[in-house]
CSV table of C-alpha atoms and ligand atoms in Angstrom, one decimal:
chain,number,residue,atom,x,y,z
Y,15,MET,CA,50.7,92.3,126.5
Y,16,ASP,CA,53.9,94.3,126.4
Y,17,HIS,CA,55.7,95.6,123.2
Y,18,GLU,CA,58.3,92.8,123.2
Y,19,THR,CA,56.0,89.9,123.1
Y,20,ASP,CA,53.7,91.6,120.7
Y,21,THR,CA,56.6,91.9,118.4
Y,22,PHE,CA,57.4,88.2,118.8
Y,23,THR,CA,53.8,87.1,117.7
Y,24,LYS,CA,54.0,89.5,114.7
Y,25,LYS,CA,57.4,88.0,113.7
Y,26,LEU,CA,56.2,84.3,114.0
Y,27,LYS,CA,53.2,85.2,112.0
Y,28,GLU,CA,55.2,87.1,109.3
Y,29,LEU,CA,57.6,84.1,109.0
Y,30,SER,CA,54.7,81.7,108.6
Y,31,LYS,CA,53.3,83.9,105.8
Y,32,ARG,CA,56.7,84.0,104.0
Y,33,TYR,CA,57.0,80.2,104.6
Y,34,ALA,CA,53.6,79.7,103.0
Y,35,ARG,CA,54.3,81.9,100.1
Y,36,ALA,CA,57.8,80.1,99.3
Y,37,GLN,CA,56.4,76.6,99.8
Y,38,LEU,CA,53.0,77.1,98.2
Y,39,VAL,CA,51.1,75.8,101.2
Y,40,PRO,CA,47.9,77.3,102.9
Y,41,LEU,CA,48.8,79.7,105.8
Y,42,HIS,CA,47.3,77.3,108.5
Y,43,GLN,CA,49.8,74.6,107.4
Y,44,ALA,CA,52.7,77.0,107.5
Y,45,ARG,CA,51.7,78.0,111.0
Y,46,ASP,CA,51.5,74.4,112.2
Y,47,PHE,CA,54.8,73.7,110.5
Y,48,VAL,CA,56.4,76.7,112.5
Y,49,ALA,CA,54.5,75.3,115.8
Y,50,ARG,CA,56.3,71.9,115.3
Y,51,GLN,CA,59.6,73.6,115.1
Y,52,LEU,CA,58.8,75.1,118.5
Y,53,GLY,CA,57.9,71.7,119.9
Y,54,PHE,CA,54.0,72.1,119.7
Y,55,GLN,CA,51.5,70.2,117.8
Y,56,HIS,CA,49.5,73.1,116.5
Y,57,TRP,CA,49.6,76.9,116.0
Y,58,ASN,CA,46.9,77.1,118.5
Y,59,ASP,CA,49.1,75.6,121.3
Y,60,VAL,CA,51.7,78.2,120.6
Y,61,THR,CA,49.3,81.1,121.0
Y,62,LYS,CA,47.9,79.4,124.1
Y,63,GLU,CA,51.2,79.0,125.7
Y,64,HIS,CA,52.2,82.5,124.6
Y,65,ARG,CA,49.0,84.0,126.4
Y,66,THR,CA,50.4,82.6,129.7
Y,67,GLY,CA,53.8,84.3,129.2
Y,68,TRP,CA,55.8,81.6,127.2
Y,69,LEU,CA,58.5,82.8,124.9
Y,70,PRO,CA,60.8,80.8,122.7
Y,71,THR,CA,64.5,80.3,123.5
Y,72,GLN,CA,67.3,81.7,121.3
Y,73,ALA,CA,67.9,78.2,120.0
Y,74,GLN,CA,64.4,77.8,119.0
Y,75,LEU,CA,64.4,81.0,117.2
Y,76,SER,CA,67.4,80.2,115.3
Y,77,SER,CA,66.0,76.9,114.2
Y,78,ILE,CA,63.0,78.9,112.8
Y,79,GLU,CA,65.3,81.2,111.1
Y,80,ASN,CA,67.1,78.2,109.4
Y,81,LEU,CA,63.7,76.9,108.4
Y,82,LEU,CA,63.2,80.1,106.7
Y,83,ILE,CA,66.4,80.1,104.9
Y,84,ASN,CA,66.0,76.5,103.8
Y,85,SER,CA,62.5,77.3,102.4
Y,86,LEU,CA,64.0,79.9,100.0
Y,87,PRO,CA,65.3,78.7,96.6
Y,88,GLU,CA,69.0,78.2,96.5
Y,89,ASP,CA,71.2,80.4,94.4
Y,90,GLU,CA,73.6,78.7,92.0
Y,91,ALA,CA,76.5,80.4,93.8
Y,92,GLY,CA,75.3,79.1,97.1
Y,93,ARG,CA,74.2,81.2,100.0
Y,94,PRO,CA,75.0,84.8,100.3
Y,95,LYS,CA,77.8,85.5,102.9
Y,96,HIS,CA,75.8,88.1,104.9
Y,97,GLY,CA,72.7,86.1,105.1
Y,98,TYR,CA,69.4,86.4,103.3
Y,99,TYR,CA,67.7,89.8,103.0
Y,100,ILE,CA,64.3,88.3,104.1
Y,101,GLN,CA,65.8,86.6,107.1
Y,102,THR,CA,67.4,90.1,108.3
Y,103,SER,CA,64.4,92.1,107.4
Y,104,ILE,CA,62.0,89.9,109.3
Y,105,PHE,CA,64.3,89.7,112.5
Y,106,GLU,CA,65.1,93.3,112.5
Y,107,ASN,CA,62.9,95.7,114.4
Y,108,ASP,CA,62.0,97.7,111.5
Y,109,VAL,CA,59.9,100.5,112.7
Y,110,GLN,CA,62.0,103.6,112.4
Y,111,HIS,CA,61.2,107.2,113.7
Y,112,ARG,CA,62.4,110.0,111.5
Y,113,LYS,CA,61.8,113.6,110.8
Y,114,THR,CA,61.2,115.6,107.5
Y,115,ASP,CA,61.0,119.4,107.5
Y,116,GLY,CA,60.7,119.1,111.3
Y,117,HIS,CA,57.6,116.8,111.1
Y,118,GLY,CA,58.0,113.4,112.8
Y,119,TYR,CA,56.9,110.1,111.1
Y,120,GLN,CA,57.4,106.5,111.4
Y,121,ILE,CA,58.5,104.4,108.6
Y,122,SER,CA,58.0,100.5,108.6
Y,123,VAL,CA,58.0,97.6,106.0
Y,124,SER,CA,55.4,94.9,106.4
Y,125,LEU,CA,55.5,92.0,103.9
Y,126,GLY,CA,57.2,94.0,101.4
Y,127,ASP,CA,54.8,97.0,101.6
Y,128,VAL,CA,56.1,100.3,102.8
Y,129,HIS,CA,54.1,102.5,105.5
Y,130,LEU,CA,54.7,105.9,106.6
Y,131,TYR,CA,52.7,107.2,109.5
Y,132,GLY,CA,52.6,110.7,110.6
Y,133,LYS,CA,50.1,112.7,112.9
Y,134,GLY,CA,46.7,112.2,111.3
Y,135,TRP,CA,48.1,110.6,108.0
Y,136,HIS,CA,49.3,107.3,106.5
Y,137,LEU,CA,51.2,106.8,103.3
Y,138,TYR,CA,51.3,103.5,101.8
Y,139,VAL,CA,53.4,102.0,98.9
Y,140,PRO,CA,52.4,98.4,98.0
Y,141,GLU,CA,55.2,95.8,97.1
Y,142,ALA,CA,53.9,95.2,93.7
Y,143,PRO,CA,55.8,97.8,91.5
Y,144,ASN,CA,52.6,98.9,89.5
Y,145,LYS,CA,50.2,99.2,92.5
Y,146,THR,CA,49.0,102.7,93.4
Y,147,PRO,CA,50.4,104.5,96.4
Y,148,ARG,CA,47.8,106.0,98.6
Y,149,LEU,CA,47.9,108.8,101.2
Y,150,GLU,CA,45.1,108.8,103.8
Y,151,ILE,CA,44.5,112.0,105.5
Y,152,ALA,CA,42.2,112.4,108.6
Y,153,LYS,CA,39.6,115.0,107.5
Y,154,GLN,CA,39.6,116.8,110.8
Y,155,ILE,CA,43.3,117.8,110.2
Y,156,GLU,CA,43.1,118.2,106.5
Y,157,GLN,CA,43.7,122.0,106.7
Y,158,GLU,CA,46.6,121.8,108.9
Y,159,ALA,CA,50.1,122.1,107.6
Y,160,PRO,CA,52.0,120.3,106.3
Y,161,VAL,CA,50.3,117.1,105.0
Y,162,HIS,CA,47.8,118.7,102.6
Y,163,GLU,CA,50.7,120.7,100.9
Y,164,PRO,CA,51.6,119.1,97.6
Y,165,GLN,CA,55.4,119.8,98.3
Y,166,PHE,CA,55.2,117.7,101.6
Y,167,GLN,CA,53.3,115.0,99.8
Y,168,LYS,CA,55.8,114.7,97.1
Y,169,GLN,CA,58.7,114.6,99.7
Y,170,ALA,CA,56.9,111.8,101.7
Y,171,LEU,CA,56.0,109.8,98.6
Y,172,SER,CA,59.7,109.9,97.4
Y,173,ILE,CA,61.0,108.8,100.9
Y,174,ALA,CA,58.5,105.7,100.7
Y,175,LEU,CA,59.3,105.0,97.1
Y,176,LYS,CA,63.0,104.9,97.9
Y,177,ARG,CA,62.3,102.5,100.7
Y,178,ALA,CA,60.2,100.4,98.4
Y,179,GLU,CA,63.0,100.2,95.9
Y,180,GLN,CA,65.5,98.9,98.6
Y,181,VAL,CA,62.8,96.4,99.7
Y,182,ARG,CA,62.4,95.2,96.2
Y,183,ALA,CA,66.1,95.0,95.4
Y,184,GLY,CA,66.5,93.1,98.7
Y,185,ILE,CA,63.9,90.6,98.0
Y,186,ALA,CA,65.3,90.1,94.4
Y,187,SER,CA,68.8,89.5,95.9
Y,188,ASP,CA,67.6,86.4,97.7
Y,189,TRP,CA,66.5,85.0,94.3
Y,190,PRO,CA,68.6,83.0,92.0
Y,191,ARG,CA,70.4,85.3,89.5
Y,192,ARG,CA,68.3,83.7,86.6
Y,193,SER,CA,65.1,85.1,88.2
Y,194,THR,CA,66.0,88.7,87.4
Y,195,LYS,CA,68.5,88.3,84.5
Y,196,PRO,CA,67.1,86.5,81.4
Y,197,ASP,CA,69.7,84.4,79.5
Y,198,LYS,CA,70.3,84.8,75.7
Y,199,GLU,CA,67.1,83.1,74.7
Y,200,GLY,CA,65.2,85.2,77.3
Y,201,VAL,CA,64.8,82.3,79.5
Y,202,VAL,CA,64.2,83.2,83.4
Y,203,ARG,CA,63.7,81.1,86.5
Y,204,HIS,CA,60.6,81.5,88.6
Y,205,PRO,CA,62.0,82.5,92.2
Y,206,ILE,CA,59.6,80.3,94.0
Y,207,SER,CA,58.6,77.2,91.8
Y,208,GLY,CA,62.1,77.1,90.1
Y,209,ALA,CA,60.6,76.5,86.6
Y,210,GLU,CA,62.4,78.0,83.7
Y,211,SER,CA,60.7,79.4,80.6
Y,212,ASN,CA,61.0,82.4,78.2
Y,213,LYS,CA,57.2,82.8,78.2
Y,214,TRP,CA,55.0,83.2,81.2
Y,215,TYR,CA,51.2,83.3,82.1
Y,216,CYS,CA,49.2,85.1,84.7
Y,217,LEU,CA,46.5,83.0,86.3
Y,218,HIS,CA,44.7,86.1,87.6
Y,219,CYS,CA,44.2,88.0,84.3
Y,220,ASP,CA,45.3,85.5,81.5
Y,221,SER,CA,48.0,87.7,80.1
Y,222,SER,CA,51.1,86.2,78.7
Y,223,MET,CA,54.5,88.0,78.9
Y,224,THR,CA,58.1,87.4,78.0
Y,225,GLY,CA,60.8,86.4,80.5
Y,226,LYS,CA,62.2,89.8,80.2
Y,227,GLN,CA,59.0,91.6,81.1
Y,228,ILE,CA,58.2,89.4,84.2
Y,229,ALA,CA,61.9,89.7,85.6
Y,230,LYS,CA,61.7,93.3,85.2
Y,231,SER,CA,58.5,93.6,87.3
Y,232,LEU,CA,60.0,91.2,89.9
Y,233,TRP,CA,57.5,88.5,89.2
Y,234,HIS,CA,54.5,90.6,89.9
Y,235,CYS,CA,52.1,90.4,86.7
Y,236,PRO,CA,52.9,93.7,84.9
Y,237,SER,CA,49.2,93.9,83.9
Y,238,CYS,CA,47.2,93.3,87.0
Y,239,ASP,CA,49.9,93.2,89.9
Y,240,ALA,CA,49.2,89.6,90.7
Y,241,SER,CA,51.7,88.0,93.1
Y,242,PRO,CA,54.5,85.6,91.8
Y,243,LEU,CA,52.3,82.6,93.0
Y,244,ASP,CA,50.0,83.5,90.0
Y,245,ILE,CA,52.7,83.5,87.4
Y,246,HIS,CA,53.0,80.1,85.6
Y,247,GLU,CA,55.1,78.6,82.7
Y,248,ASN,CA,52.1,77.4,80.9
Y,249,ALA,CA,48.3,78.4,80.9
Y,250,TRP,CA,47.0,75.1,82.0
Y,251,TRP,CA,43.7,76.7,83.2
Y,252,LEU,CA,42.8,78.0,79.7
Y,253,GLU,CA,40.6,75.9,77.4
Y,254,ASP,CA,42.9,76.7,74.5
Y,255,GLY,CA,46.1,76.5,76.4
Y,256,ASP,CA,48.9,78.9,76.0
Y,257,SER,CA,47.4,80.2,72.8
Y,258,GLY,CA,44.3,81.5,74.7
Y,259,ALA,CA,46.3,84.1,76.5
Y,260,LYS,CA,46.7,87.7,75.7
Y,261,PRO,CA,50.2,88.9,75.0
Y,262,LEU,CA,51.3,91.9,76.8
Y,263,GLU,CA,53.2,94.6,74.9
Y,264,ASP,CA,55.8,96.6,76.4
Y,265,ILE,CA,53.6,99.8,75.8
Y,266,ASP,CA,50.8,98.2,77.9
Y,267,ILE,CA,53.1,97.9,81.0
Y,268,GLN,CA,53.0,101.1,83.2
Y,269,GLY,CA,55.2,102.1,85.9
Y,270,ARG,CA,54.1,103.1,89.4
Y,271,PRO,CA,50.8,105.1,89.1
Y,272,ASP,CA,50.5,108.6,90.7
Y,273,LEU,CA,49.7,109.2,94.3
Y,274,VAL,CA,46.0,108.9,95.3
Y,275,VAL,CA,45.0,111.1,98.2
Y,276,ASP,CA,42.0,110.0,100.3
Y,277,VAL,CA,40.6,112.3,102.9
Y,278,ALA,CA,38.2,110.7,105.4
Y,279,ASP,CA,36.8,111.8,108.8
Y,280,THR,CA,38.4,109.3,111.1
Y,281,ARG,CA,36.7,110.6,114.3
Y,282,LEU,CA,34.5,108.2,116.2
Y,283,LYS,CA,30.8,108.6,115.5
Y,284,LEU,CA,28.0,108.2,117.8
Y,285,GLU,CA,25.1,106.3,116.3
Y,286,LEU,CA,22.1,106.3,118.4
Y,287,ASP,CA,20.1,103.3,117.1
Y,288,PRO,CA,17.3,101.6,118.8
Y,289,GLU,CA,19.6,99.0,120.3
Y,290,ARG,CA,22.0,101.5,121.9
Y,291,ILE,CA,19.2,103.7,123.2
Y,292,THR,CA,17.6,100.7,124.8
Y,293,LEU,CA,20.8,99.7,126.4
Y,294,LEU,CA,21.2,102.9,128.1
Y,295,ILE,CA,17.6,103.3,129.2
Y,296,ARG,CA,17.6,99.7,130.7
Y,297,SER,CA,20.9,100.5,132.5
Y,298,ALA,CA,19.2,103.6,133.9
Y,299,LEU,CA,16.2,101.5,135.0
Y,300,VAL,CA,18.4,99.0,136.9
Y,301,GLU,CA,19.7,102.0,138.7
Y,302,ASP,CA,16.4,103.2,139.6
Y,303,ALA,CA,15.4,99.8,141.1
Y,304,SER,CA,15.5,99.9,144.8
Y,305,ASN,CA,15.1,96.0,145.5
Y,306,ALA,CA,15.5,92.7,144.0
Y,307,SER,CA,12.0,92.5,142.7
Y,308,GLU,CA,12.2,95.9,141.0
Y,309,ARG,CA,15.6,95.1,139.5
Y,310,LEU,CA,14.0,92.0,137.9
Y,311,GLY,CA,11.2,94.4,136.7
Y,312,ALA,CA,13.7,96.7,135.2
Y,313,ILE,CA,15.5,93.9,133.3
Y,314,PHE,CA,12.2,92.2,132.2
Y,315,ALA,CA,10.5,95.5,131.2
Y,316,ASP,CA,9.8,96.0,127.5
Y,317,ILE,CA,11.5,98.9,126.0
Y,318,ASN,CA,10.4,100.1,122.6
Y,319,ILE,CA,11.8,102.7,120.4
Y,320,HIS,CA,9.3,104.3,118.0
Y,321,GLU,CA,10.2,105.8,114.7
Y,322,ASP,CA,10.7,109.3,116.0
Y,323,ASN,CA,13.0,107.9,118.9
Y,324,ASP,CA,10.2,108.2,121.4
Y,325,VAL,CA,10.7,105.4,123.9
Y,326,TRP,CA,7.9,103.3,125.3
Y,327,ILE,CA,8.5,101.6,128.6
Y,328,THR,CA,6.3,98.7,129.6
Y,329,PHE,CA,6.6,97.6,133.2
Y,330,ASP,CA,5.1,94.5,134.7
Y,331,GLU,CA,2.6,95.5,137.4
Y,332,ASP,CA,3.9,93.0,139.9
Y,333,LEU,CA,7.6,94.1,139.5
Y,334,TRP,CA,7.4,97.7,139.4
Y,335,PRO,CA,5.3,99.9,141.7
Y,336,GLU,CA,2.6,101.8,140.0
Y,337,HIS,CA,3.6,105.3,140.8
Y,338,LYS,CA,7.4,104.9,140.9
Y,339,GLU,CA,9.2,107.4,138.6
Y,340,PRO,CA,12.2,105.9,136.9
Y,341,VAL,CA,14.2,109.0,137.7
Y,342,SER,CA,17.6,108.0,136.1
Y,343,ALA,CA,15.8,106.6,133.0
Y,344,LEU,CA,14.0,109.9,132.5
Y,345,ALA,CA,17.1,111.9,132.9
Y,346,VAL,CA,19.1,109.8,130.5
Y,347,ALA,CA,16.2,110.2,128.0
Y,348,ALA,CA,16.3,113.9,128.5
Y,349,LEU,CA,20.1,114.0,127.6
Y,350,LEU,CA,19.4,112.0,124.4
Y,351,GLY,CA,16.6,114.3,123.5
Y,352,ILE,CA,13.8,111.8,123.5
Y,353,ARG,CA,10.4,111.4,125.2
Y,354,VAL,CA,9.4,108.6,127.4
Y,355,GLU,CA,5.9,107.0,127.7
Y,356,GLN,CA,5.3,104.6,130.4
Y,357,GLU,CA,2.6,101.9,130.8
Y,358,LEU,CA,2.0,98.9,133.1
Y,359,CYS,CA,0.9,95.5,132.1
Y,360,LEU,CA,0.0,92.0,133.5
Y,361,ARG,CA,1.7,89.2,132.0
Y,362,GLU,CA,3.2,85.8,133.0
Y,363,LEU,CA,6.3,86.3,135.2
Y,364,PRO,CA,9.4,84.0,135.1
Y,365,PHE,CA,8.9,83.3,138.8
Y,366,ALA,CA,5.9,82.9,141.1
Y,367,TRP,CA,5.4,85.3,144.3
Y,368,PRO,CA,7.1,88.3,142.8
Y,369,GLY,CA,6.5,90.3,146.1
Y,370,LEU,CA,9.3,88.2,147.8
Y,371,GLY,CA,12.0,90.4,146.2
Y,372,GLU,CA,10.5,93.6,147.7
Y,373,HIS,CA,12.2,92.7,151.1
Y,374,THR,CA,15.7,92.5,150.0
Y,375,SER,CA,18.1,94.2,147.6
Y,376,SER,CA,20.2,91.0,147.3
Y,377,THR,CA,19.5,88.6,144.5
Y,378,VAL,CA,21.1,85.9,146.5
Y,379,GLU,CA,18.6,86.3,149.4
Y,380,TYR,CA,15.8,86.6,147.0
Y,381,THR,CA,16.7,83.4,145.2
Y,382,GLU,CA,16.8,81.6,148.5
Y,383,MET,CA,13.3,82.8,149.5
Y,384,MET,CA,12.0,82.0,146.0
Y,385,LEU,CA,13.5,78.4,146.2
Y,386,LYS,CA,12.1,77.8,149.6
Y,387,ALA,CA,8.6,79.0,148.5
Y,388,TYR,CA,8.6,76.6,145.5
Y,389,ALA,CA,9.7,73.8,147.9
Y,390,SER,CA,7.3,74.3,150.8
Y,391,GLN,CA,4.1,74.1,148.7
Y,392,ARG,CA,1.8,71.5,150.2
Y,393,ALA,CA,0.5,69.0,147.7
Y,394,ASP,CA,-3.0,69.2,149.4
Y,395,LYS,CA,-3.4,72.9,149.1
Y,396,SER,CA,-5.1,74.2,146.2
Y,397,THR,CA,-3.4,77.1,144.3
Y,398,GLU,CA,-4.6,80.5,144.9
L,107,ZN,ZN1,47.8,89.4,85.5
């Protein structure tokens, strides 16, 4: 899939998510809603068509844009002249390449979260204003300049925080004025449900807060960072109702916590478990087989890995010649540093007359011979 169509799917998904959030409906419902705007019955139909190269027309895209705008709460003063922030931020190609101190990085915004990507590092600032920013550094480049230097980290963080502020301001600009500015009585309006109150309750942590507090944290719970969907004008879920909630003091409300740096080895690691060893050994056995019969033998053989990683291969006497060395399998085992023990056994085989496969290397030919042999048995002849 090329970059353009990939971006298209991402945007449709992002749009559905926004719609679900604004309309308080499950994501699958929002996706089906978007699908119907595109003339399909379900979201599945969109992805199916998209896989065969289908792309929406400009008119269809515009109708989805309108759908998003209409799903947002209306401002008292009507719609902003320059369109909604969310509308423009979803439909802009928002990955930007920049440099700081000569070191390249990418900055992007996804669902309100800010991401900075550099070579071997990723800095992430969540949308919720009191959630911890994190810097992930790949261990293998840990000692390389500049990402482990506090000065560089500080600079990258301040770039990301600045972008996060812009995003928050942009999102809030789509809301009714009353959602961010309490009136004389401290009453604010919920940006999604439209309810008005001077006291609010968090479904997630049972805190209660003033209109001023919730407006200041842009409708994320100032205590636990729950999203605006968890903020309600009464505590209907508590046994004691509103009086059962814990009031938040201003002093309990903290700003953005300090940057947390995680260093992790992100190199791919080889884990040689019995399943993987068996897979390699069996692949080599198939390579060692020189006819259809031996190939069946290679696939049918028992391969057991013992505790110390020694491997036991049990061949079937009729599907593997007694003195045949599985050269490739032994070579693979040597590379893996494991010992091989071989043994033969006699057990019930999947097909009668196993010797038929010794005359061909073609599975098609073998199958033909085997079918004929089964069909040409005479009813009056006793079995051998
Ligand atoms: Zn909370």
